mmCIF file of C-alpha atoms in Angstrom:
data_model
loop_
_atom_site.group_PDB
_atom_site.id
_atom_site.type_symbol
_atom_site.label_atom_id
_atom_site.label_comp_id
_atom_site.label_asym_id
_atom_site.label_seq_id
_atom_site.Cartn_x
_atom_site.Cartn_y
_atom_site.Cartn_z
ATOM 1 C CA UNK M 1 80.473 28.287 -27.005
ATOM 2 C CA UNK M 2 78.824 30.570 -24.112
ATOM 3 C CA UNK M 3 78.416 28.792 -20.748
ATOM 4 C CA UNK M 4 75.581 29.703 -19.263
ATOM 5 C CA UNK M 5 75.917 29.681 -15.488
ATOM 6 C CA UNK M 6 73.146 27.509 -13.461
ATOM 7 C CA UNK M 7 73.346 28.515 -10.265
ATOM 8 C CA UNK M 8 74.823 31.465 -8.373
ATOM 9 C CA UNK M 9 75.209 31.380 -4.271
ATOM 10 C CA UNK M 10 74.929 34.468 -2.082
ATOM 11 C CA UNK M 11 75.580 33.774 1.483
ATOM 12 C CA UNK M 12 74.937 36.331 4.071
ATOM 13 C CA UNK M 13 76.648 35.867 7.331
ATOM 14 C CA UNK M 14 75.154 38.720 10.030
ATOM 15 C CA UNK M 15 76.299 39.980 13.101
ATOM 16 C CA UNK M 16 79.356 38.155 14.490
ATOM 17 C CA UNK M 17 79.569 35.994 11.887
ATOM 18 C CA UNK M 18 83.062 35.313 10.154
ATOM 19 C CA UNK M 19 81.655 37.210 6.636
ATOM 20 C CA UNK M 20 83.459 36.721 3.880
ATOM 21 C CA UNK M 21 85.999 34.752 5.615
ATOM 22 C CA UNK M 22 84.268 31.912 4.819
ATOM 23 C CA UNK M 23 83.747 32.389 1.344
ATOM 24 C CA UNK M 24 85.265 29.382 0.039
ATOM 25 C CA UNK M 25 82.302 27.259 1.654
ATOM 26 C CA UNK M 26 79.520 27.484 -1.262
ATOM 27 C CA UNK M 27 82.514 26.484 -3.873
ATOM 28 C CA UNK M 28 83.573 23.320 -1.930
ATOM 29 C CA UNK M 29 80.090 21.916 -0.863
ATOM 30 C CA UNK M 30 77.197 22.399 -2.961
ATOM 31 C CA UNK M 31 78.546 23.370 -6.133
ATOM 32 C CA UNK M 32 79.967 19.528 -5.882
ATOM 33 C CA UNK M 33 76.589 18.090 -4.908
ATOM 34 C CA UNK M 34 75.075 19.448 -7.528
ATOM 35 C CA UNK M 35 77.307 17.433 -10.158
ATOM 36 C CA UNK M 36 77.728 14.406 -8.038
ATOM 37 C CA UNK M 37 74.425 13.783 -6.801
ATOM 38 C CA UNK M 38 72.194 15.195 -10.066
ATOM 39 C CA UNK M 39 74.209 15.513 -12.654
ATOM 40 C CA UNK M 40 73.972 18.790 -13.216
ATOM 41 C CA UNK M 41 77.613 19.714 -15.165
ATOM 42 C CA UNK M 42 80.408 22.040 -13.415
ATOM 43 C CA UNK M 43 80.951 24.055 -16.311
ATOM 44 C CA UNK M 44 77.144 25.315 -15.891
ATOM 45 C CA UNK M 45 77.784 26.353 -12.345
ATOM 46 C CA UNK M 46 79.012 29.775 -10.957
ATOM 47 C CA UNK M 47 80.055 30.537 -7.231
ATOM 48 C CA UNK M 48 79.374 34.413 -6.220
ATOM 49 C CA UNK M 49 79.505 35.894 -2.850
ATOM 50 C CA UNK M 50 77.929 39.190 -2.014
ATOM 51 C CA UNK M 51 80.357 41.124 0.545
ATOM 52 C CA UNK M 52 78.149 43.551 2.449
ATOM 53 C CA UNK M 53 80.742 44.038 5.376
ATOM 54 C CA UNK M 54 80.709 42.279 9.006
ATOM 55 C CA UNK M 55 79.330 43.620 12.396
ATOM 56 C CA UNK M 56 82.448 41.672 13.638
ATOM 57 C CA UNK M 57 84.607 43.862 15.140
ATOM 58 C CA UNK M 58 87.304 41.358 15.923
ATOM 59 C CA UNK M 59 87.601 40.615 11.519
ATOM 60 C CA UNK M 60 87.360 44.408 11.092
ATOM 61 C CA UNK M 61 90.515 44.552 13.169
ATOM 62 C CA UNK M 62 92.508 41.619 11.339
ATOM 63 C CA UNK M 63 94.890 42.937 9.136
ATOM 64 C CA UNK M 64 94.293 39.551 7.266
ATOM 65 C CA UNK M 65 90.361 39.412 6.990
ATOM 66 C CA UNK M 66 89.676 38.998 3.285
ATOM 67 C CA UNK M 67 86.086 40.838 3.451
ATOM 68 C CA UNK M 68 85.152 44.665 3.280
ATOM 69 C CA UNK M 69 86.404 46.700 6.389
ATOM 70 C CA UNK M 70 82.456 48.113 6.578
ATOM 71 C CA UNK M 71 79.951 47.158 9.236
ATOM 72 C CA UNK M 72 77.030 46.232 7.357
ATOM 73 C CA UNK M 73 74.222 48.206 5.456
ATOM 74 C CA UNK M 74 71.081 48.752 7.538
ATOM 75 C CA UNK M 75 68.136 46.305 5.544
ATOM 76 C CA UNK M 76 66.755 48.542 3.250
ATOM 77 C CA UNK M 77 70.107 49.041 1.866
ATOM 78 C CA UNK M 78 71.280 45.921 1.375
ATOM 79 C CA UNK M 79 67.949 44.084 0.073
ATOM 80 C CA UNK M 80 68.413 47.555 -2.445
ATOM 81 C CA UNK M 81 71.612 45.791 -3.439
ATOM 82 C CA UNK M 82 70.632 42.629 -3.776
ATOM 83 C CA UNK M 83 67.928 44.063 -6.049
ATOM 84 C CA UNK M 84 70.360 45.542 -8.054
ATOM 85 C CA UNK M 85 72.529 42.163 -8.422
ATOM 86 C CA UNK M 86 69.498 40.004 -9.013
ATOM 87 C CA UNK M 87 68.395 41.917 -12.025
ATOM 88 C CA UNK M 88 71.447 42.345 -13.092
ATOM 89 C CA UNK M 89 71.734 38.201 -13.123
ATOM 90 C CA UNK M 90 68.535 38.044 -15.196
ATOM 91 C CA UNK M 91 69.875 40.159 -17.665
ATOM 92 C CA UNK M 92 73.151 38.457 -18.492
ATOM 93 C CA UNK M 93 71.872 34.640 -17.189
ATOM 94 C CA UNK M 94 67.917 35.019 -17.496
ATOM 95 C CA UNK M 95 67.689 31.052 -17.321
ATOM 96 C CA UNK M 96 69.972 30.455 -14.414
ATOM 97 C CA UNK M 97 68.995 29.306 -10.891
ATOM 98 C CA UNK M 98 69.763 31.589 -7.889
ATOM 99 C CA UNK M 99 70.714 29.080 -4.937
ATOM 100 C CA UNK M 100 70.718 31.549 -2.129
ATOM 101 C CA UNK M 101 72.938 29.981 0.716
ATOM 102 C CA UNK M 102 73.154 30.496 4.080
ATOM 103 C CA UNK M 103 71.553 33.604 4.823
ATOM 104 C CA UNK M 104 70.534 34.228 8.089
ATOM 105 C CA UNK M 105 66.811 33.831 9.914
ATOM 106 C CA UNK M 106 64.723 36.882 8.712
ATOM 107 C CA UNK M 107 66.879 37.705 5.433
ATOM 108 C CA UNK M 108 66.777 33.914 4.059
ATOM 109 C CA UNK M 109 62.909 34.074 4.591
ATOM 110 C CA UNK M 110 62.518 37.485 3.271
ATOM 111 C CA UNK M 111 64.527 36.910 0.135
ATOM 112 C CA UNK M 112 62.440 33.679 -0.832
ATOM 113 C CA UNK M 113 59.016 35.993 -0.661
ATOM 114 C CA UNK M 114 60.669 38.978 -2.321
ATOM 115 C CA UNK M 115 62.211 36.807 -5.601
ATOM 116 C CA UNK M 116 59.992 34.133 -5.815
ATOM 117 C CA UNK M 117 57.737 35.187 -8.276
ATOM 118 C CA UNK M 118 60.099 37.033 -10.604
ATOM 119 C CA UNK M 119 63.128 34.662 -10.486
ATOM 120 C CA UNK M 120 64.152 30.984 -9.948
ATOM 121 C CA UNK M 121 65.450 30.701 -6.522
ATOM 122 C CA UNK M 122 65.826 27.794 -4.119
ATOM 123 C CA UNK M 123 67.298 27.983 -0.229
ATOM 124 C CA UNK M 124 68.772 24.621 0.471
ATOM 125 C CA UNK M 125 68.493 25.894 4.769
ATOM 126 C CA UNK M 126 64.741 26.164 4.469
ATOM 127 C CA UNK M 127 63.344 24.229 1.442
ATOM 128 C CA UNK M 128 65.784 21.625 1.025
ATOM 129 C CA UNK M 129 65.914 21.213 5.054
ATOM 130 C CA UNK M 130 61.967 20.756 4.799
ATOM 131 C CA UNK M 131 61.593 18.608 1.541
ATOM 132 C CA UNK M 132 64.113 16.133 3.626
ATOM 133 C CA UNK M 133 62.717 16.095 7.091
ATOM 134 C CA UNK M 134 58.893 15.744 5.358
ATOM 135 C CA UNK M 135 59.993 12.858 3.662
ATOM 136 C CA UNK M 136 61.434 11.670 6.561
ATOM 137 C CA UNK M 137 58.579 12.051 9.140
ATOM 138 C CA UNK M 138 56.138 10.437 6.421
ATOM 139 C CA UNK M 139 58.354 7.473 6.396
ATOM 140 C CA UNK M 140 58.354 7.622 10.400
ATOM 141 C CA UNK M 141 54.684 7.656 10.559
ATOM 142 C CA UNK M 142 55.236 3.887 8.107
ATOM 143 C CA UNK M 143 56.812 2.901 11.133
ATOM 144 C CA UNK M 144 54.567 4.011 13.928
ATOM 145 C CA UNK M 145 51.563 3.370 11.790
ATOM 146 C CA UNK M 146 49.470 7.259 11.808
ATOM 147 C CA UNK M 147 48.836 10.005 9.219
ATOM 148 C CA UNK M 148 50.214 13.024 8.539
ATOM 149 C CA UNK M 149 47.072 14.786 9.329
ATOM 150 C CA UNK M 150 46.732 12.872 12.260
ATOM 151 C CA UNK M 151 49.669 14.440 13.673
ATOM 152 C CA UNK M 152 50.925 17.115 16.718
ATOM 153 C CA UNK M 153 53.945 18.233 16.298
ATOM 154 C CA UNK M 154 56.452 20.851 18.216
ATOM 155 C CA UNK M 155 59.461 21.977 17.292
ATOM 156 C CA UNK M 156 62.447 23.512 19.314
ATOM 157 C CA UNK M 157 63.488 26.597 17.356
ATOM 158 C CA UNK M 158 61.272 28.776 15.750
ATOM 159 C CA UNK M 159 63.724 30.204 12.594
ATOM 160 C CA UNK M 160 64.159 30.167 9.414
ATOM 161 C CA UNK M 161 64.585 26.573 8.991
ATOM 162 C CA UNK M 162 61.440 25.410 11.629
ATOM 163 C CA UNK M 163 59.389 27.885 9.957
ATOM 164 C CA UNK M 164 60.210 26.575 6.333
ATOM 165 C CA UNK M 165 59.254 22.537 7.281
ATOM 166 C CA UNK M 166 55.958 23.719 9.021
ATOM 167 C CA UNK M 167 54.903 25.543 6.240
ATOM 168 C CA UNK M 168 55.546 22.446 3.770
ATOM 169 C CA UNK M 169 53.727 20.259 6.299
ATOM 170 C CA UNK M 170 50.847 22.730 5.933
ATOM 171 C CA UNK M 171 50.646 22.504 2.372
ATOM 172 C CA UNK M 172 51.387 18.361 2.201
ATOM 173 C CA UNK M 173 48.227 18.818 5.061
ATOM 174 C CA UNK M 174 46.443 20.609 2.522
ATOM 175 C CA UNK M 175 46.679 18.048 -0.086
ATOM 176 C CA UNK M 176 45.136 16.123 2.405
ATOM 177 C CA UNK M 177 42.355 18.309 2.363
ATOM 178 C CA UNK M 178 43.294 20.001 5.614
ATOM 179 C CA UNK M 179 42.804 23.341 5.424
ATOM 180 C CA UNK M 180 45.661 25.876 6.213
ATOM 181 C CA UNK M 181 44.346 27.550 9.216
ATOM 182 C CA UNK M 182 43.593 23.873 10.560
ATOM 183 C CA UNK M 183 46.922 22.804 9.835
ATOM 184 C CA UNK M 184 48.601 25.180 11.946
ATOM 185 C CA UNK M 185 47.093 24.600 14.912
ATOM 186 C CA UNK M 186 48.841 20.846 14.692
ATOM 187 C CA UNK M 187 52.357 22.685 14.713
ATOM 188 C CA UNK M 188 53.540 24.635 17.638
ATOM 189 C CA UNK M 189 56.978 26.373 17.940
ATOM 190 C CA UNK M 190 59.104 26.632 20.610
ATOM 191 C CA UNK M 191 61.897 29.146 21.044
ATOM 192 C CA UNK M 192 64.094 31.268 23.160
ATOM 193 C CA UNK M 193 61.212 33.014 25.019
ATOM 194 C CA UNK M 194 59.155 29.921 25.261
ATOM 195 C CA UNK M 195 55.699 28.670 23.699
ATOM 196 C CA UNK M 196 55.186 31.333 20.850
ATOM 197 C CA UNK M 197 52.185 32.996 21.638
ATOM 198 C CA UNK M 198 50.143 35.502 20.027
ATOM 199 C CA UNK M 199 50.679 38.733 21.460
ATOM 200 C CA UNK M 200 54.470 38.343 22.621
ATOM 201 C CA UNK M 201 56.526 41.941 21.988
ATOM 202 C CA UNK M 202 58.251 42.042 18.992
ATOM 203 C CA UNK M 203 57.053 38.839 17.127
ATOM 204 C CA UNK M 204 58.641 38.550 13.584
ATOM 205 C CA UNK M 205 55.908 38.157 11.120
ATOM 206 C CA UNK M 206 57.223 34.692 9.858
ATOM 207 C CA UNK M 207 55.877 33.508 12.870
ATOM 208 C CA UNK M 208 52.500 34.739 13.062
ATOM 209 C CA UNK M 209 50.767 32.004 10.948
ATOM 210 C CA UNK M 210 51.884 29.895 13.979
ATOM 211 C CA UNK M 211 51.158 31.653 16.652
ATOM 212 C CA UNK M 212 49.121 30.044 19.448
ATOM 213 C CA UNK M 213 46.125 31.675 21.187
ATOM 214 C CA UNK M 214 47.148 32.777 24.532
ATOM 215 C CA UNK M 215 43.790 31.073 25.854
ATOM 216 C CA UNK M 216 44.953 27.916 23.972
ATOM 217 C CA UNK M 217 47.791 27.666 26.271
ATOM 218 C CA UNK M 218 46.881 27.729 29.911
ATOM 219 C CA UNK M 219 50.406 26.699 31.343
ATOM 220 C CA UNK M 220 52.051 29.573 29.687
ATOM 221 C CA UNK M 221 48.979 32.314 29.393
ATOM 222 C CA UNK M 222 50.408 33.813 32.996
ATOM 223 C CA UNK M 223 53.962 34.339 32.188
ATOM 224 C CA UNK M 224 55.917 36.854 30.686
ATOM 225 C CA UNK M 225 57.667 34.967 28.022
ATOM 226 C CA UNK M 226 60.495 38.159 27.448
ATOM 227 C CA UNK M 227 61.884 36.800 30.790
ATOM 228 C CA UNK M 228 60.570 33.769 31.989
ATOM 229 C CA UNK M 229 61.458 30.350 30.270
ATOM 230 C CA UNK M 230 58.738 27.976 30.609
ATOM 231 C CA UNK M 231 59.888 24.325 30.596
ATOM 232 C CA UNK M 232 59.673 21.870 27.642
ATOM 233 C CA UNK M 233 58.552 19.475 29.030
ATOM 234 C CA UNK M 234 55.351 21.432 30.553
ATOM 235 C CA UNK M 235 55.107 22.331 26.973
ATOM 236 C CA UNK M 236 55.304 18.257 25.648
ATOM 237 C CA UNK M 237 52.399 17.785 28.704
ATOM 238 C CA UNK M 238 50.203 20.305 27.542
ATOM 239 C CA UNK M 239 50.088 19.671 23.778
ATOM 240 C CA UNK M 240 51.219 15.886 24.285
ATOM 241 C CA UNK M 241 53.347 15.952 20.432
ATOM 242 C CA UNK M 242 53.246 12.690 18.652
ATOM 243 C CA UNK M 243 56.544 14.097 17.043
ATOM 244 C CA UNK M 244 59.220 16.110 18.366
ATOM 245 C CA UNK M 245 61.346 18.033 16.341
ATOM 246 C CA UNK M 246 64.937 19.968 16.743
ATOM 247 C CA UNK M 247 65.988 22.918 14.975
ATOM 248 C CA UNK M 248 66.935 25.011 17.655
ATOM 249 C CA UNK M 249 71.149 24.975 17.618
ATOM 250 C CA UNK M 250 71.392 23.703 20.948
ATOM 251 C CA UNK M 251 73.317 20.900 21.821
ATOM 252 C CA UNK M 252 71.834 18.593 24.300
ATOM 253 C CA UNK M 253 68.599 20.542 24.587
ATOM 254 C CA UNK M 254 66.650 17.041 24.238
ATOM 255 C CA UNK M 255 67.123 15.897 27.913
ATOM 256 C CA UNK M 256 66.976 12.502 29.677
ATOM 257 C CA UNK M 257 63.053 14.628 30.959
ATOM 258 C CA UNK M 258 62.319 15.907 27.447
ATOM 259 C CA UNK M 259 62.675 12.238 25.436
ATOM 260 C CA UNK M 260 60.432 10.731 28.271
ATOM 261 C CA UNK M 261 58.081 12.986 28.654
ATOM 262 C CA UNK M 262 57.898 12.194 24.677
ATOM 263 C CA UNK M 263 57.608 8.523 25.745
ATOM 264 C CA UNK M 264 54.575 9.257 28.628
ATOM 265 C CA UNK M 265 52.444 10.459 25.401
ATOM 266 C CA UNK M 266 53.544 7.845 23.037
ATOM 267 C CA UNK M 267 54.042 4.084 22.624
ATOM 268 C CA UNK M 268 57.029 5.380 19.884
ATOM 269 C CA UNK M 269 57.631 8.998 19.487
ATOM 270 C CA UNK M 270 58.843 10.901 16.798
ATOM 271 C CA UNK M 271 62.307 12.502 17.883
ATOM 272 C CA UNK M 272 64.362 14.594 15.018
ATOM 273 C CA UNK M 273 67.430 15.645 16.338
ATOM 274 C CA UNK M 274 68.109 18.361 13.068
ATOM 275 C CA UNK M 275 70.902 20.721 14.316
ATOM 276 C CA UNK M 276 74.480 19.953 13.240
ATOM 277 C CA UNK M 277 77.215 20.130 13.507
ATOM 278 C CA UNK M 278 77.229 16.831 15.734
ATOM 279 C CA UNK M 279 77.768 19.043 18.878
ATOM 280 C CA UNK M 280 74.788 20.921 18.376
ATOM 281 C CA UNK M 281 72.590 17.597 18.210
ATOM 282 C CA UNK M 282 70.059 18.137 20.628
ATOM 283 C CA UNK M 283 70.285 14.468 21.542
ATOM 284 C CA UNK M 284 72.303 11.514 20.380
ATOM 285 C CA UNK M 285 71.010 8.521 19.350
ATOM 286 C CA UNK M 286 71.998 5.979 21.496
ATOM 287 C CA UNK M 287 70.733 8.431 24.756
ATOM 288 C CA UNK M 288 67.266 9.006 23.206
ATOM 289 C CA UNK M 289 67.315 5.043 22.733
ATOM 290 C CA UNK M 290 68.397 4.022 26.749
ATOM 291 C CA UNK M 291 65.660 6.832 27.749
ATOM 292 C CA UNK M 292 62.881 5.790 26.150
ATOM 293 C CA UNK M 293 63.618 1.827 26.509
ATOM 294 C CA UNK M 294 64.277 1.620 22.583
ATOM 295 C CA UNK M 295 60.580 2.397 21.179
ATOM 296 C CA UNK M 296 62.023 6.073 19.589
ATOM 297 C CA UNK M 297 61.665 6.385 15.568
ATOM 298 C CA UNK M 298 65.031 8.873 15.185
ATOM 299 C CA UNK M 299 66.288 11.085 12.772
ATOM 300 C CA UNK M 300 69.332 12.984 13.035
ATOM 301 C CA UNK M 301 71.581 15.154 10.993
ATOM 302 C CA UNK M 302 75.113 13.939 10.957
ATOM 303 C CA UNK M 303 75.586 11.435 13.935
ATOM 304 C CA UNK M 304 77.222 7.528 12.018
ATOM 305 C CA UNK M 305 76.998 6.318 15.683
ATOM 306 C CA UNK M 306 75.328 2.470 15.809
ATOM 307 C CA UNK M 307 72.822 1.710 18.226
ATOM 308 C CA UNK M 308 71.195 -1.275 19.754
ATOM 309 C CA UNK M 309 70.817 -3.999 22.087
ATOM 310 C CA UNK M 310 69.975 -7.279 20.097
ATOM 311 C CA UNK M 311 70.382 -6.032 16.834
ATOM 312 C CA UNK M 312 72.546 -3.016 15.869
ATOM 313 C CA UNK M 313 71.244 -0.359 13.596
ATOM 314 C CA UNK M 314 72.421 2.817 12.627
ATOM 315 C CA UNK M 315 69.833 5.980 13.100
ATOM 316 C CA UNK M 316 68.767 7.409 9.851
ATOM 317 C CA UNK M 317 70.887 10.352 8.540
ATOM 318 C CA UNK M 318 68.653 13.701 7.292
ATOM 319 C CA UNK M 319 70.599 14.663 4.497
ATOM 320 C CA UNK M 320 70.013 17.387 2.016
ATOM 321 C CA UNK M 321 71.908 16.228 -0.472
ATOM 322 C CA UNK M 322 69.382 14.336 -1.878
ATOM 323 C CA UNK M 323 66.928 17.156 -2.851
ATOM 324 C CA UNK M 324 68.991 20.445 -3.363
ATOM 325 C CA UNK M 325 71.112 19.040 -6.411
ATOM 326 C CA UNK M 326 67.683 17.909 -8.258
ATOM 327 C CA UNK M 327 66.307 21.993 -7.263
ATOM 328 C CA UNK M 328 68.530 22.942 -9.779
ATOM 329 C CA UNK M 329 68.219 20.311 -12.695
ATOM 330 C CA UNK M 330 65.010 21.611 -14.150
ATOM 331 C CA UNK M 331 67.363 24.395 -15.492
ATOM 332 C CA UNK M 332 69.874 22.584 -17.507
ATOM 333 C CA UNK M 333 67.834 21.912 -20.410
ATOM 334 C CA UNK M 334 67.451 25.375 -20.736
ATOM 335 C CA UNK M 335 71.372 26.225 -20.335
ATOM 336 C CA UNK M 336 71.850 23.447 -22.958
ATOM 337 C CA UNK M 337 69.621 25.032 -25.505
ATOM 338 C CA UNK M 338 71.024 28.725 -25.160
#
């Protein structure tokens, strides 16, 4: 009987990160979501990790580091090679599923728009991340009682993952009848360097869809955003957000300011606290609750902490283990049959 391998995982740590020392993550986590939460059997299911080296100088110098001793291939290189193992997938597994996982920022994007019309591929950091948090602000907007299309929204953190969820909410906005360009001027993105504005040096093109008009943005249209970081909360004042949204890393970036200026602009904001692990939250729960006097709808990624004054509840969990495992499902009728 041939076993015809479902899905195959290629993360790609960059700079200063650990590389292949953490190859054993893929194997542990998702391969066992995808049997546990869809079904989907083991025996169909194939860990592989593409070594391309580390920029880390400190694993390059550990006699134990498990990885190539090679700083990594400049891009054109190593999307050459990942050409060269894709293809080489299709021809031995042409019915599999390539679950690409946690690639970094510009390569996870990049990847997705390179293989997505010749292959099936799925990136549980970007689509899985946004088929979640979509499902979750449309159930948040039950609560608070508004439309999608009805919506502002600004996000802290402007990668791979922010960009991913704005571009779903563009397209559930365009079911709506919204059209694209219309759509993105609900979303604004909020990074390192500030509001991001057309014109900034250096802007990756992922974020060009999204970026704002200087003359759009009169609190920020005087700065220079390579070394000036505006305030969010001038940036909450300005567009007044009916949903708030963090993807940024940052632990604690949601401050006792941030979550009220939320409040000034809302009778119940919006407030996703995304990053994880728990210590990158950019708020917890029960703080976003005290600060804005309980009327908050919350979402966060990992926090079980229970909140409440009269009657204790426990925040909703964003989870993507409820829509990566089913990303891959569609194939297994096919690995049956072969």
């Amino acid at each position: 009987m041939t076993l015809w391998p479902l899905g195959l995982f290629g993360p790609h740590p960059r700079t200063g990160r650990p590389g292949c020392q953490r190859h054993g993550h893929p194997d542990r986590g998702k391969l066992q979501l995808y049997t546990a939460a869809a079904g989907v059997p083991p025996q169909g299911l194939l860990p592989m990790y593409l070594d391309a080296g580390t920029n880390n100088a400190t694993y390059l110098a550990d006699r134990l580091y498990v990885g190539l001793r090679q700083k990594r291939p400049p891009t054109d290189e190593l999307y050459a090679f990942v050409d060269e193992f894709v293809d080489a997938v299709q021809e031995v597994f042409p019915n599999c599923c390539l679950h690409f996982e946690d690639w970094t920022g510009v390569d996870a994007i990049a990847l997705l728009v390179r293989y997505r019309n010749k292959v099936s591929c799925y990136n549980d950091d970007i689509q899985g991340t946004a088929g979640v948090t979509l499902a979750g602000l449309i159930n948040a907007l039950k609560i608070t009682g508004g439309q999608l299309k009805g919506q502002r929204i600004l996000f802290l953190g402007a990668g791979s993952a922010a960009i991913g969820l704005a571009d779903l909410i563009v397209s559930a906005l365009g079911q709506q009848g919204v059209a694209p360009e219309v759509a993105r001027r609900q979303i604004r993105l909020f990074d390192t360097q500030g509001l991001v504005v057309a014109g900034r040096p250096n802007l990756p093109a992922h974020m060009l869809p999204y970026a704002l008009p200087l003359a759009a943005s009169k609190p920020f249209d005087h700065l220079d955003l390579a070394t000036e970081y505006p305030e969010i909360v001038a940036a909450i004042d300005d567009f007044k957000p009916t949903a708030l949204i963090g993807v940024s890393t940052v632990g604690k970036l949601f401050s006792k300011d941030v979550v009220q200026a939320m409040s000034r602009h809302n009778a119940r904001p919006i407030i996703f606290a995304l990053s994880n692990p728990t210590q990158k939250h950019e708020c917890l729960p029960e703080d976003a609750y005290v600060w804005s006097e309980r009327w908050f709808t919350p979402a966060v990624c990992n926090s079980r902490r229970c909140i409440g004054r009269d009657k204790p509840s426990f925040p909703p969990r964003r989870t993507t283990c409820i829509s990566s495992p089913r990303s891959g499902w569609p194939s297994t009728p096919r690995m049956r049959s072969a």
